[in-house]
PDB file of C-alpha atoms in Angstrom:
ATOM      1  CA  UNK A   1      -3.665 -16.699   6.019  1.00 48.00           C
ATOM      2  CA  UNK A   2      -3.201 -19.187   3.218  1.00 54.00           C
ATOM      3  CA  UNK A   3      -6.622 -18.371   1.824  1.00 52.00           C
ATOM      4  CA  UNK A   4      -5.765 -14.675   1.621  1.00 52.00           C
ATOM      5  CA  UNK A   5      -2.511 -15.408  -0.233  1.00 46.00           C
ATOM      6  CA  UNK A   6      -4.309 -17.634  -2.736  1.00 52.00           C
ATOM      7  CA  UNK A   7      -6.956 -14.946  -3.341  1.00 55.00           C
ATOM      8  CA  UNK A   8      -4.280 -12.333  -3.913  1.00 53.00           C
ATOM      9  CA  UNK A   9      -2.439 -14.517  -6.421  1.00 49.00           C
ATOM     10  CA  UNK A  10      -5.684 -15.243  -8.246  1.00 51.00           C
ATOM     11  CA  UNK A  11      -6.505 -11.548  -8.489  1.00 48.00           C
ATOM     12  CA  UNK A  12      -3.014 -10.809  -9.769  1.00 46.00           C
ATOM     13  CA  UNK A  13      -3.312 -13.486 -12.437  1.00 50.00           C
ATOM     14  CA  UNK A  14      -6.668 -12.125 -13.568  1.00 53.00           C
ATOM     15  CA  UNK A  15      -5.264  -8.599 -13.694  1.00 45.00           C
ATOM     16  CA  UNK A  16      -2.312  -9.700 -15.814  1.00 44.00           C
ATOM     17  CA  UNK A  17      -4.595 -11.612 -18.152  1.00 45.00           C
ATOM     18  CA  UNK A  18      -6.904  -8.629 -18.582  1.00 42.00           C
ATOM     19  CA  UNK A  19      -4.004  -6.235 -19.106  1.00 42.00           C
ATOM     20  CA  UNK A  20      -2.493  -8.530 -21.744  1.00 42.00           C
ATOM     21  CA  UNK A  21      -5.797  -8.671 -23.595  1.00 44.00           C
ATOM     22  CA  UNK A  22      -6.203  -4.897 -23.437  1.00 44.00           C
ATOM     23  CA  UNK A  23      -2.680  -4.275 -24.693  1.00 50.00           C
ATOM     24  CA  UNK A  24      -2.868  -7.001 -27.357  1.00 75.00           C
ATOM     25  CA  UNK A  25      -4.267  -4.485 -29.903  1.00 91.00           C
ATOM     26  CA  UNK A  26      -2.725  -1.019 -29.921  1.00 96.00           C
ATOM     27  CA  UNK A  27      -2.454   0.313 -33.425  1.00 97.00           C
ATOM     28  CA  UNK A  28      -0.627   3.481 -32.383  1.00 96.00           C
ATOM     29  CA  UNK A  29       2.090   1.536 -30.567  1.00 96.00           C
ATOM     30  CA  UNK A  30       2.386  -0.934 -33.441  1.00 96.00           C
ATOM     31  CA  UNK A  31       3.016   1.795 -36.045  1.00 96.00           C
ATOM     32  CA  UNK A  32       5.066   4.259 -33.994  1.00 95.00           C
ATOM     33  CA  UNK A  33       8.320   2.562 -35.067  1.00 94.00           C
ATOM     34  CA  UNK A  34       7.448   3.014 -38.748  1.00 97.00           C
ATOM     35  CA  UNK A  35       7.469   6.701 -39.752  1.00 97.00           C
ATOM     36  CA  UNK A  36       6.382   5.841 -43.303  1.00 97.00           C
ATOM     37  CA  UNK A  37       2.891   5.110 -41.849  1.00 98.00           C
ATOM     38  CA  UNK A  38       2.662   8.218 -39.642  1.00 97.00           C
ATOM     39  CA  UNK A  39      -0.071   9.785 -41.815  1.00 98.00           C
ATOM     40  CA  UNK A  40      -2.365   6.796 -41.316  1.00 97.00           C
ATOM     41  CA  UNK A  41      -1.823   6.915 -37.538  1.00 97.00           C
ATOM     42  CA  UNK A  42      -2.764  10.613 -37.541  1.00 97.00           C
ATOM     43  CA  UNK A  43      -5.897   9.977 -39.620  1.00 98.00           C
ATOM     44  CA  UNK A  44      -7.010   7.187 -37.255  1.00 98.00           C
ATOM     45  CA  UNK A  45      -6.753   9.671 -34.400  1.00 97.00           C
ATOM     46  CA  UNK A  46      -8.421  12.472 -36.383  1.00 97.00           C
ATOM     47  CA  UNK A  47     -11.455  10.301 -37.243  1.00 97.00           C
ATOM     48  CA  UNK A  48     -11.583   8.900 -33.672  1.00 97.00           C
ATOM     49  CA  UNK A  49     -11.014   5.358 -34.899  1.00 98.00           C
ATOM     50  CA  UNK A  50      -7.995   4.639 -32.685  1.00 97.00           C
ATOM     51  CA  UNK A  51      -9.957   3.693 -29.512  1.00 97.00           C
ATOM     52  CA  UNK A  52     -12.475   1.710 -31.574  1.00 97.00           C
ATOM     53  CA  UNK A  53      -9.673  -0.323 -33.186  1.00 97.00           C
ATOM     54  CA  UNK A  54      -7.891  -0.891 -29.873  1.00 97.00           C
ATOM     55  CA  UNK A  55     -11.038  -2.348 -28.318  1.00 96.00           C
ATOM     56  CA  UNK A  56     -10.922  -5.229 -30.780  1.00 96.00           C
ATOM     57  CA  UNK A  57      -9.135  -8.422 -29.778  1.00 95.00           C
ATOM     58  CA  UNK A  58      -8.375  -9.680 -33.272  1.00 97.00           C
ATOM     59  CA  UNK A  59      -7.898  -7.407 -36.279  1.00 97.00           C
ATOM     60  CA  UNK A  60      -5.778  -6.903 -39.381  1.00 98.00           C
ATOM     61  CA  UNK A  61      -5.058  -3.351 -40.518  1.00 98.00           C
ATOM     62  CA  UNK A  62      -4.418  -2.842 -44.230  1.00 98.00           C
ATOM     63  CA  UNK A  63      -1.862  -0.069 -43.884  1.00 98.00           C
ATOM     64  CA  UNK A  64      -1.079   2.626 -46.451  1.00 98.00           C
ATOM     65  CA  UNK A  65       2.232   4.447 -46.649  1.00 98.00           C
ATOM     66  CA  UNK A  66       2.311   8.239 -46.469  1.00 97.00           C
ATOM     67  CA  UNK A  67       2.571   8.490 -50.254  1.00 96.00           C
ATOM     68  CA  UNK A  68      -0.259   6.027 -50.923  1.00 96.00           C
ATOM     69  CA  UNK A  69      -2.719   7.531 -48.427  1.00 97.00           C
ATOM     70  CA  UNK A  70      -2.236  11.032 -49.824  1.00 95.00           C
ATOM     71  CA  UNK A  71      -4.890  10.410 -52.489  1.00 93.00           C
ATOM     72  CA  UNK A  72      -7.684  10.250 -49.843  1.00 96.00           C
ATOM     73  CA  UNK A  73      -6.329  12.309 -46.942  1.00 94.00           C
ATOM     74  CA  UNK A  74      -8.037  15.502 -48.103  1.00 94.00           C
ATOM     75  CA  UNK A  75     -11.569  14.064 -48.278  1.00 96.00           C
ATOM     76  CA  UNK A  76     -14.383  15.047 -45.849  1.00 97.00           C
ATOM     77  CA  UNK A  77     -13.904  13.578 -42.382  1.00 96.00           C
ATOM     78  CA  UNK A  78     -17.009  11.347 -42.432  1.00 96.00           C
ATOM     79  CA  UNK A  79     -16.148   9.944 -45.871  1.00 97.00           C
ATOM     80  CA  UNK A  80     -12.552   9.402 -44.788  1.00 97.00           C
ATOM     81  CA  UNK A  81     -13.704   7.593 -41.646  1.00 98.00           C
ATOM     82  CA  UNK A  82     -15.855   5.156 -43.632  1.00 97.00           C
ATOM     83  CA  UNK A  83     -13.005   4.476 -46.069  1.00 98.00           C
ATOM     84  CA  UNK A  84     -10.526   3.831 -43.233  1.00 98.00           C
ATOM     85  CA  UNK A  85     -12.948   1.463 -41.481  1.00 98.00           C
ATOM     86  CA  UNK A  86     -12.912  -0.584 -44.665  1.00 97.00           C
ATOM     87  CA  UNK A  87      -9.149  -1.054 -44.117  1.00 98.00           C
ATOM     88  CA  UNK A  88      -9.674  -2.783 -40.760  1.00 98.00           C
ATOM     89  CA  UNK A  89     -10.398  -6.517 -41.179  1.00 98.00           C
ATOM     90  CA  UNK A  90     -12.086  -8.302 -38.261  1.00 98.00           C
ATOM     91  CA  UNK A  91      -9.776 -11.315 -38.457  1.00 97.00           C
ATOM     92  CA  UNK A  92      -6.087 -12.092 -38.241  1.00 97.00           C
ATOM     93  CA  UNK A  93      -4.073 -12.347 -41.468  1.00 97.00           C
ATOM     94  CA  UNK A  94      -0.348 -12.212 -42.013  1.00 96.00           C
ATOM     95  CA  UNK A  95       1.848 -13.278 -44.908  1.00 94.00           C
ATOM     96  CA  UNK A  96       1.767 -16.977 -43.984  1.00 94.00           C
ATOM     97  CA  UNK A  97      -2.003 -17.071 -43.620  1.00 94.00           C
ATOM     98  CA  UNK A  98      -2.615 -15.082 -46.799  1.00 94.00           C
ATOM     99  CA  UNK A  99      -0.403 -17.314 -48.894  1.00 91.00           C
ATOM    100  CA  UNK A 100      -1.998 -20.407 -47.348  1.00 91.00           C
ATOM    101  CA  UNK A 101      -5.461 -19.447 -48.611  1.00 87.00           C
ATOM    102  CA  UNK A 102      -6.626 -22.292 -50.871  1.00 82.00           C
ATOM    103  CA  UNK A 103      -9.433 -20.414 -52.585  1.00 74.00           C
ATOM    104  CA  UNK A 104      -8.597 -17.927 -55.298  1.00 82.00           C
ATOM    105  CA  UNK A 105     -11.057 -15.443 -53.777  1.00 89.00           C
ATOM    106  CA  UNK A 106     -11.960 -14.961 -50.095  1.00 94.00           C
ATOM    107  CA  UNK A 107     -14.505 -12.535 -48.617  1.00 95.00           C
ATOM    108  CA  UNK A 108     -13.302 -10.579 -45.551  1.00 97.00           C
ATOM    109  CA  UNK A 109     -15.461  -8.683 -43.031  1.00 97.00           C
ATOM    110  CA  UNK A 110     -14.379  -5.127 -42.168  1.00 98.00           C
ATOM    111  CA  UNK A 111     -15.011  -2.718 -39.317  1.00 98.00           C
ATOM    112  CA  UNK A 112     -17.361  -0.715 -41.538  1.00 97.00           C
ATOM    113  CA  UNK A 113     -19.647  -3.752 -41.897  1.00 96.00           C
ATOM    114  CA  UNK A 114     -19.998  -3.921 -38.096  1.00 95.00           C
ATOM    115  CA  UNK A 115     -21.601  -0.460 -38.048  1.00 94.00           C
ATOM    116  CA  UNK A 116     -24.680  -1.753 -39.884  1.00 94.00           C
ATOM    117  CA  UNK A 117     -24.223   0.861 -42.628  1.00 92.00           C
ATOM    118  CA  UNK A 118     -22.876  -1.520 -45.228  1.00 92.00           C
ATOM    119  CA  UNK A 119     -24.935  -1.930 -48.405  1.00 91.00           C
ATOM    120  CA  UNK A 120     -24.480  -4.315 -51.320  1.00 92.00           C
ATOM    121  CA  UNK A 121     -21.422  -5.815 -49.622  1.00 94.00           C
ATOM    122  CA  UNK A 122     -19.438  -2.566 -49.582  1.00 96.00           C
ATOM    123  CA  UNK A 123     -18.534  -3.458 -45.975  1.00 97.00           C
ATOM    124  CA  UNK A 124     -16.663  -6.540 -47.183  1.00 98.00           C
ATOM    125  CA  UNK A 125     -13.337  -6.943 -48.935  1.00 98.00           C
ATOM    126  CA  UNK A 126     -12.387  -9.464 -51.559  1.00 96.00           C
ATOM    127  CA  UNK A 127      -8.942 -11.070 -51.247  1.00 96.00           C
ATOM    128  CA  UNK A 128      -7.807 -12.583 -54.550  1.00 94.00           C
ATOM    129  CA  UNK A 129      -4.748 -14.656 -55.486  1.00 92.00           C
ATOM    130  CA  UNK A 130      -3.547 -14.271 -59.069  1.00 89.00           C
ATOM    131  CA  UNK A 131      -0.228 -15.217 -60.709  1.00 88.00           C
ATOM    132  CA  UNK A 132       1.472 -15.652 -57.344  1.00 88.00           C
ATOM    133  CA  UNK A 133       0.369 -12.231 -56.077  1.00 94.00           C
ATOM    134  CA  UNK A 134      -2.348 -11.204 -53.591  1.00 96.00           C
ATOM    135  CA  UNK A 135      -4.816  -8.381 -54.262  1.00 97.00           C
ATOM    136  CA  UNK A 136      -7.518  -6.680 -52.193  1.00 97.00           C
ATOM    137  CA  UNK A 137     -10.613  -4.866 -53.358  1.00 97.00           C
ATOM    138  CA  UNK A 138     -14.183  -4.083 -52.421  1.00 97.00           C
ATOM    139  CA  UNK A 139     -16.570  -7.014 -52.006  1.00 96.00           C
ATOM    140  CA  UNK A 140     -19.118  -5.309 -54.265  1.00 96.00           C
ATOM    141  CA  UNK A 141     -19.696  -7.329 -57.436  1.00 93.00           C
ATOM    142  CA  UNK A 142     -17.598  -6.012 -60.314  1.00 93.00           C
ATOM    143  CA  UNK A 143     -15.387  -3.827 -58.115  1.00 95.00           C
ATOM    144  CA  UNK A 144     -11.691  -3.814 -59.183  1.00 93.00           C
ATOM    145  CA  UNK A 145      -9.120  -5.777 -57.200  1.00 94.00           C
ATOM    146  CA  UNK A 146      -6.183  -3.391 -57.502  1.00 94.00           C
ATOM    147  CA  UNK A 147      -4.680  -2.996 -54.004  1.00 97.00           C
ATOM    148  CA  UNK A 148      -1.666  -5.322 -54.052  1.00 97.00           C
ATOM    149  CA  UNK A 149      -0.243  -6.937 -50.935  1.00 97.00           C
ATOM    150  CA  UNK A 150       3.313  -5.721 -50.336  1.00 98.00           C
ATOM    151  CA  UNK A 151       4.500  -7.034 -46.966  1.00 97.00           C
ATOM    152  CA  UNK A 152       3.563  -7.736 -43.366  1.00 97.00           C
ATOM    153  CA  UNK A 153       4.753  -4.788 -41.288  1.00 97.00           C
ATOM    154  CA  UNK A 154       3.760  -5.938 -37.787  1.00 97.00           C
ATOM    155  CA  UNK A 155       2.337  -9.148 -36.352  1.00 96.00           C
ATOM    156  CA  UNK A 156       1.212 -10.230 -32.899  1.00 96.00           C
ATOM    157  CA  UNK A 157      -0.455 -13.612 -33.403  1.00 95.00           C
ATOM    158  CA  UNK A 158      -3.343 -13.864 -33.217  1.00 94.00           C
ATOM    159  CA  UNK A 159      -4.445 -10.429 -32.137  1.00 97.00           C
ATOM    160  CA  UNK A 160      -2.995  -7.726 -34.355  1.00 97.00           C
ATOM    161  CA  UNK A 161      -1.464  -7.774 -37.796  1.00 98.00           C
ATOM    162  CA  UNK A 162      -0.471  -4.774 -39.921  1.00 98.00           C
ATOM    163  CA  UNK A 163      -0.296  -5.579 -43.627  1.00 98.00           C
ATOM    164  CA  UNK A 164       0.890  -3.013 -46.171  1.00 98.00           C
ATOM    165  CA  UNK A 165      -1.040  -2.629 -49.450  1.00 98.00           C
ATOM    166  CA  UNK A 166      -0.195  -0.549 -52.493  1.00 97.00           C
ATOM    167  CA  UNK A 167      -3.223   1.799 -52.732  1.00 97.00           C
ATOM    168  CA  UNK A 168      -6.452   2.771 -50.901  1.00 97.00           C
ATOM    169  CA  UNK A 169      -9.649   0.738 -51.316  1.00 97.00           C
ATOM    170  CA  UNK A 170     -12.727   2.914 -51.854  1.00 97.00           C
ATOM    171  CA  UNK A 171     -15.869   0.802 -52.076  1.00 96.00           C
ATOM    172  CA  UNK A 172     -18.748   1.953 -54.301  1.00 95.00           C
ATOM    173  CA  UNK A 173     -21.016   4.251 -52.302  1.00 94.00           C
ATOM    174  CA  UNK A 174     -18.243   5.400 -49.956  1.00 94.00           C
ATOM    175  CA  UNK A 175     -16.614   7.944 -52.272  1.00 94.00           C
ATOM    176  CA  UNK A 176     -14.954   8.486 -55.604  1.00 93.00           C
ATOM    177  CA  UNK A 177     -12.705   5.585 -56.601  1.00 89.00           C
ATOM    178  CA  UNK A 178      -8.945   5.996 -56.606  1.00 90.00           C
ATOM    179  CA  UNK A 179      -7.210   5.601 -59.935  1.00 85.00           C
ATOM    180  CA  UNK A 180      -4.508   2.995 -60.226  1.00 82.00           C
ATOM    181  CA  UNK A 181      -1.122   4.764 -60.371  1.00 72.00           C
ATOM    182  CA  UNK A 182       0.685   4.324 -63.692  1.00 71.00           C
ATOM    183  CA  UNK A 183       3.673   1.995 -63.763  1.00 67.00           C
ATOM    184  CA  UNK A 184       7.091   3.630 -63.499  1.00 58.00           C
ATOM    185  CA  UNK A 185       8.615   4.580 -66.874  1.00 65.00           C
ATOM    186  CA  UNK A 186      10.921   2.044 -68.355  1.00 61.00           C
ATOM    187  CA  UNK A 187      14.504   3.209 -68.566  1.00 55.00           C
ATOM    188  CA  UNK A 188      16.190   2.941 -71.951  1.00 53.00           C
ATOM    189  CA  UNK A 189      18.785   0.178 -72.209  1.00 54.00           C
ATOM    190  CA  UNK A 190      22.395   1.323 -72.026  1.00 58.00           C
ATOM    191  CA  UNK A 191      24.198   1.817 -75.324  1.00 59.00           C
ATOM    192  CA  UNK A 192      26.477  -1.084 -76.275  1.00 61.00           C
ATOM    193  CA  UNK A 193      30.148  -0.603 -75.701  1.00 59.00           C
ATOM    194  CA  UNK A 194      31.929   0.442 -78.912  1.00 59.00           C
ATOM    195  CA  UNK A 195      34.811  -1.921 -78.129  1.00 56.00           C
ATOM    196  CA  UNK A 196      32.703  -5.055 -78.369  1.00 51.00           C
ATOM    197  CA  UNK A 197      32.448  -6.580 -81.830  1.00 49.00           C
ATOM    198  CA  UNK A 198      33.931  -3.565 -83.637  1.00 48.00           C
ATOM    199  CA  UNK A 199      36.829  -3.733 -86.029  1.00 48.00           C
ATOM    200  CA  UNK A 200      40.129  -2.008 -85.294  1.00 51.00           C
ATOM    201  CA  UNK A 201      39.727   1.595 -86.487  1.00 52.00           C
ATOM    202  CA  UNK A 202      42.035   2.929 -89.165  1.00 50.00           C
ATOM    203  CA  UNK A 203      44.702   5.376 -87.989  1.00 50.00           C
ATOM    204  CA  UNK A 204      43.358   8.912 -87.760  1.00 50.00           C
ATOM    205  CA  UNK A 205      44.815  11.959 -89.438  1.00 48.00           C
ATOM    206  CA  UNK A 206      47.013  12.655 -86.443  1.00 47.00           C
ATOM    207  CA  UNK A 207      48.559   9.201 -86.679  1.00 47.00           C
ATOM    208  CA  UNK A 208      49.166   9.597 -90.418  1.00 44.00           C
ATOM    209  CA  UNK A 209      50.928  12.904 -89.817  1.00 44.00           C
ATOM    210  CA  UNK A 210      53.100  11.246 -87.177  1.00 46.00           C
ATOM    211  CA  UNK A 211      54.144   8.632 -89.726  1.00 42.00           C
ATOM    212  CA  UNK A 212      54.878  11.307 -92.297  1.00 43.00           C
ATOM    213  CA  UNK A 213      56.963  13.366 -89.889  1.00 47.00           C
ATOM    214  CA  UNK A 214      58.968  10.411 -88.614  1.00 44.00           C
ATOM    215  CA  UNK A 215      62.648  10.440 -89.610  1.00 44.00           C
ATOM    216  CA  UNK A 216      63.919   7.800 -92.059  1.00 44.00           C
ATOM    217  CA  UNK A 217      64.460   4.416 -90.517  1.00 44.00           C
ATOM    218  CA  UNK A 218      62.086   5.139 -87.634  1.00 46.00           C
ATOM    219  CA  UNK A 219      58.830   4.046 -89.256  1.00 44.00           C
ATOM    220  CA  UNK A 220      56.756   1.842 -86.947  1.00 45.00           C
ATOM    221  CA  UNK A 221      56.567  -1.848 -87.541  1.00 47.00           C
ATOM    222  CA  UNK A 222      52.834  -1.643 -88.034  1.00 45.00           C
ATOM    223  CA  UNK A 223      53.198   0.752 -90.994  1.00 41.00           C
ATOM    224  CA  UNK A 224      51.888  -0.635 -94.294  1.00 44.00           C
ATOM    225  CA  UNK A 225      54.495  -2.435 -96.409  1.00 44.00           C
ATOM    226  CA  UNK A 226      56.111  -0.294 -99.099  1.00 45.00           C
ATOM    227  CA  UNK A 227      55.988  -1.166-102.778  1.00 43.00           C
ATOM    228  CA  UNK A 228      58.328  -4.060-103.681  1.00 44.00           C
ATOM    229  CA  UNK A 229      61.765  -3.152-105.090  1.00 45.00           C
ATOM    230  CA  UNK A 230      62.807  -4.076-108.595  1.00 44.00           C
ATOM    231  CA  UNK A 231      65.094  -6.807-107.283  1.00 42.00           C
ATOM    232  CA  UNK A 232      62.286  -8.414-105.391  1.00 47.00           C
ATOM    233  CA  UNK A 233      59.738  -7.916-108.125  1.00 44.00           C
ATOM    234  CA  UNK A 234      58.769 -11.009-110.093  1.00 46.00           C
ATOM    235  CA  UNK A 235      59.841 -11.232-113.756  1.00 44.00           C
ATOM    236  CA  UNK A 236      57.192  -9.985-116.173  1.00 45.00           C
ATOM    237  CA  UNK A 237      54.972 -12.640-117.622  1.00 45.00           C
ATOM    238  CA  UNK A 238      55.713 -13.784-121.187  1.00 41.00           C
ATOM    239  CA  UNK A 239      52.322 -12.522-122.328  1.00 46.00           C
ATOM    240  CA  UNK A 240      53.152  -9.006-121.171  1.00 43.00           C
ATOM    241  CA  UNK A 241      56.605  -9.008-122.893  1.00 42.00           C
ATOM    242  CA  UNK A 242      55.003  -9.979-126.173  1.00 43.00           C
ATOM    243  CA  UNK A 243      52.901  -6.881-126.046  1.00 43.00           C
ATOM    244  CA  UNK A 244      55.968  -4.658-126.654  1.00 44.00           C
ATOM    245  CA  UNK A 245      55.667  -5.339-130.435  1.00 43.00           C
ATOM    246  CA  UNK A 246      59.211  -6.768-130.724  1.00 42.00           C
ATOM    247  CA  UNK A 247      60.037  -7.945-134.307  1.00 40.00           C
ATOM    248  CA  UNK A 248      59.501 -11.596-134.883  1.00 41.00           C
ATOM    249  CA  UNK A 249      62.447 -13.928-135.554  1.00 38.00           C
ATOM    250  CA  UNK A 250      61.450 -14.603-139.186  1.00 42.00           C
ATOM    251  CA  UNK A 251      61.239 -10.834-139.798  1.00 42.00           C
ATOM    252  CA  UNK A 252      64.660  -9.987-138.269  1.00 39.00           C
ATOM    253  CA  UNK A 253      66.917 -12.745-139.768  1.00 44.00           C
ATOM    254  CA  UNK A 254      66.353 -12.308-143.537  1.00 43.00           C
ATOM    255  CA  UNK A 255      67.789  -8.794-143.730  1.00 43.00           C
ATOM    256  CA  UNK A 256      70.988  -9.977-142.008  1.00 45.00           C
ATOM    257  CA  UNK A 257      71.681 -12.918-144.451  1.00 45.00           C
ATOM    258  CA  UNK A 258      70.831 -10.793-147.544  1.00 43.00           C
ATOM    259  CA  UNK A 259      73.325  -8.146-146.513  1.00 44.00           C
ATOM    260  CA  UNK A 260      76.033 -10.782-146.018  1.00 47.00           C
ATOM    261  CA  UNK A 261      75.389 -12.227-149.493  1.00 45.00           C
ATOM    262  CA  UNK A 262      75.583  -8.741-151.081  1.00 47.00           C
ATOM    263  CA  UNK A 263      78.932  -8.114-149.426  1.00 45.00           C
ATOM    264  CA  UNK A 264      80.439 -11.371-150.697  1.00 53.00           C
ATOM    265  CA  UNK A 265      79.293 -10.726-154.307  1.00 52.00           C
ATOM    266  CA  UNK A 266      80.790  -7.200-154.275  1.00 54.00           C
ATOM    267  CA  UNK A 267      84.139  -8.549-153.058  1.00 55.00           C
ATOM    268  CA  UNK A 268      84.273 -10.980-156.025  1.00 50.00           C
ATOM    269  CA  UNK A 269      83.572  -8.189-158.527  1.00 53.00           C
ATOM    270  CA  UNK A 270      86.302  -6.019-157.038  1.00 53.00           C
ATOM    271  CA  UNK A 271      88.866  -8.834-157.234  1.00 64.00           C
ATOM    272  CA  UNK A 272      87.946  -9.573-160.851  1.00 58.00           C
ATOM    273  CA  UNK A 273      88.184  -5.951-161.789  1.00 53.00           C
ATOM    274  CA  UNK A 274      91.618  -5.708-160.195  1.00 53.00           C
ATOM    275  CA  UNK A 275      92.848  -8.862-162.051  1.00 54.00           C
ATOM    276  CA  UNK A 276      91.688  -7.644-165.453  1.00 54.00           C
ATOM    277  CA  UNK A 277      93.324  -4.347-164.889  1.00 51.00           C
ATOM    278  CA  UNK A 278      96.598  -6.092-163.997  1.00 52.00           C
ATOM    279  CA  UNK A 279      96.484  -8.039-167.265  1.00 52.00           C
ATOM    280  CA  UNK A 280      96.500  -4.932-169.254  1.00 46.00           C
TER     281      UNK A 280
END
């Protein structure tokens, strides 16, 4: 009795272990919660790669969003299948492992290489670290490294990892290369606020008319000061008064003294004439 129970428990443990291994890699289940990768899931099914991927125990899928994968989705099915196999790495990589890579360039083996069709290393990928960023590209010598790592979408250490990249990787010999999308246009900087650093504007015509139409005594305090009154005006400078061409003192006095002398002399003559007349 005890032997039968032990055998049953052992079989159950083996069954659970096998089922966990089988379910460790399921690319469809891993991406079903992310609708932005639905096109890649459909293309895996269309090219019959889904069961091949799920048979692997340890893989990393370089996932493309619906917008990014659009540049290759219309290609012939066999070409598309080879390109997609080059996005399945036969090793486990997530963000921590990628950033922990010590070498600036690391060669990765893909599912396409396992088919035996790879030539001149077009079944390998090159992972490069540059200026704090991580790029992927074909392992063929001289091939561009333009697919940038964006984020880790899904991880089940150390069986399945889904890593998002910016654009498809088309190795030489597998199809026409994909052009790097242009950077987004730079937006023009906002115009500076007119209030900052600008002088106080002069009153407009409407304000001047308001001042002109205001009744006497109601002018605003900020109105410009009126011309100074005569009482408040400073006395004219001596230099300016001299410019009136007033007669000089030595020109005005002589006529006055000469006239006084003439008057005195005439009075004496009159008195003498009167006295001589009286003597007669």
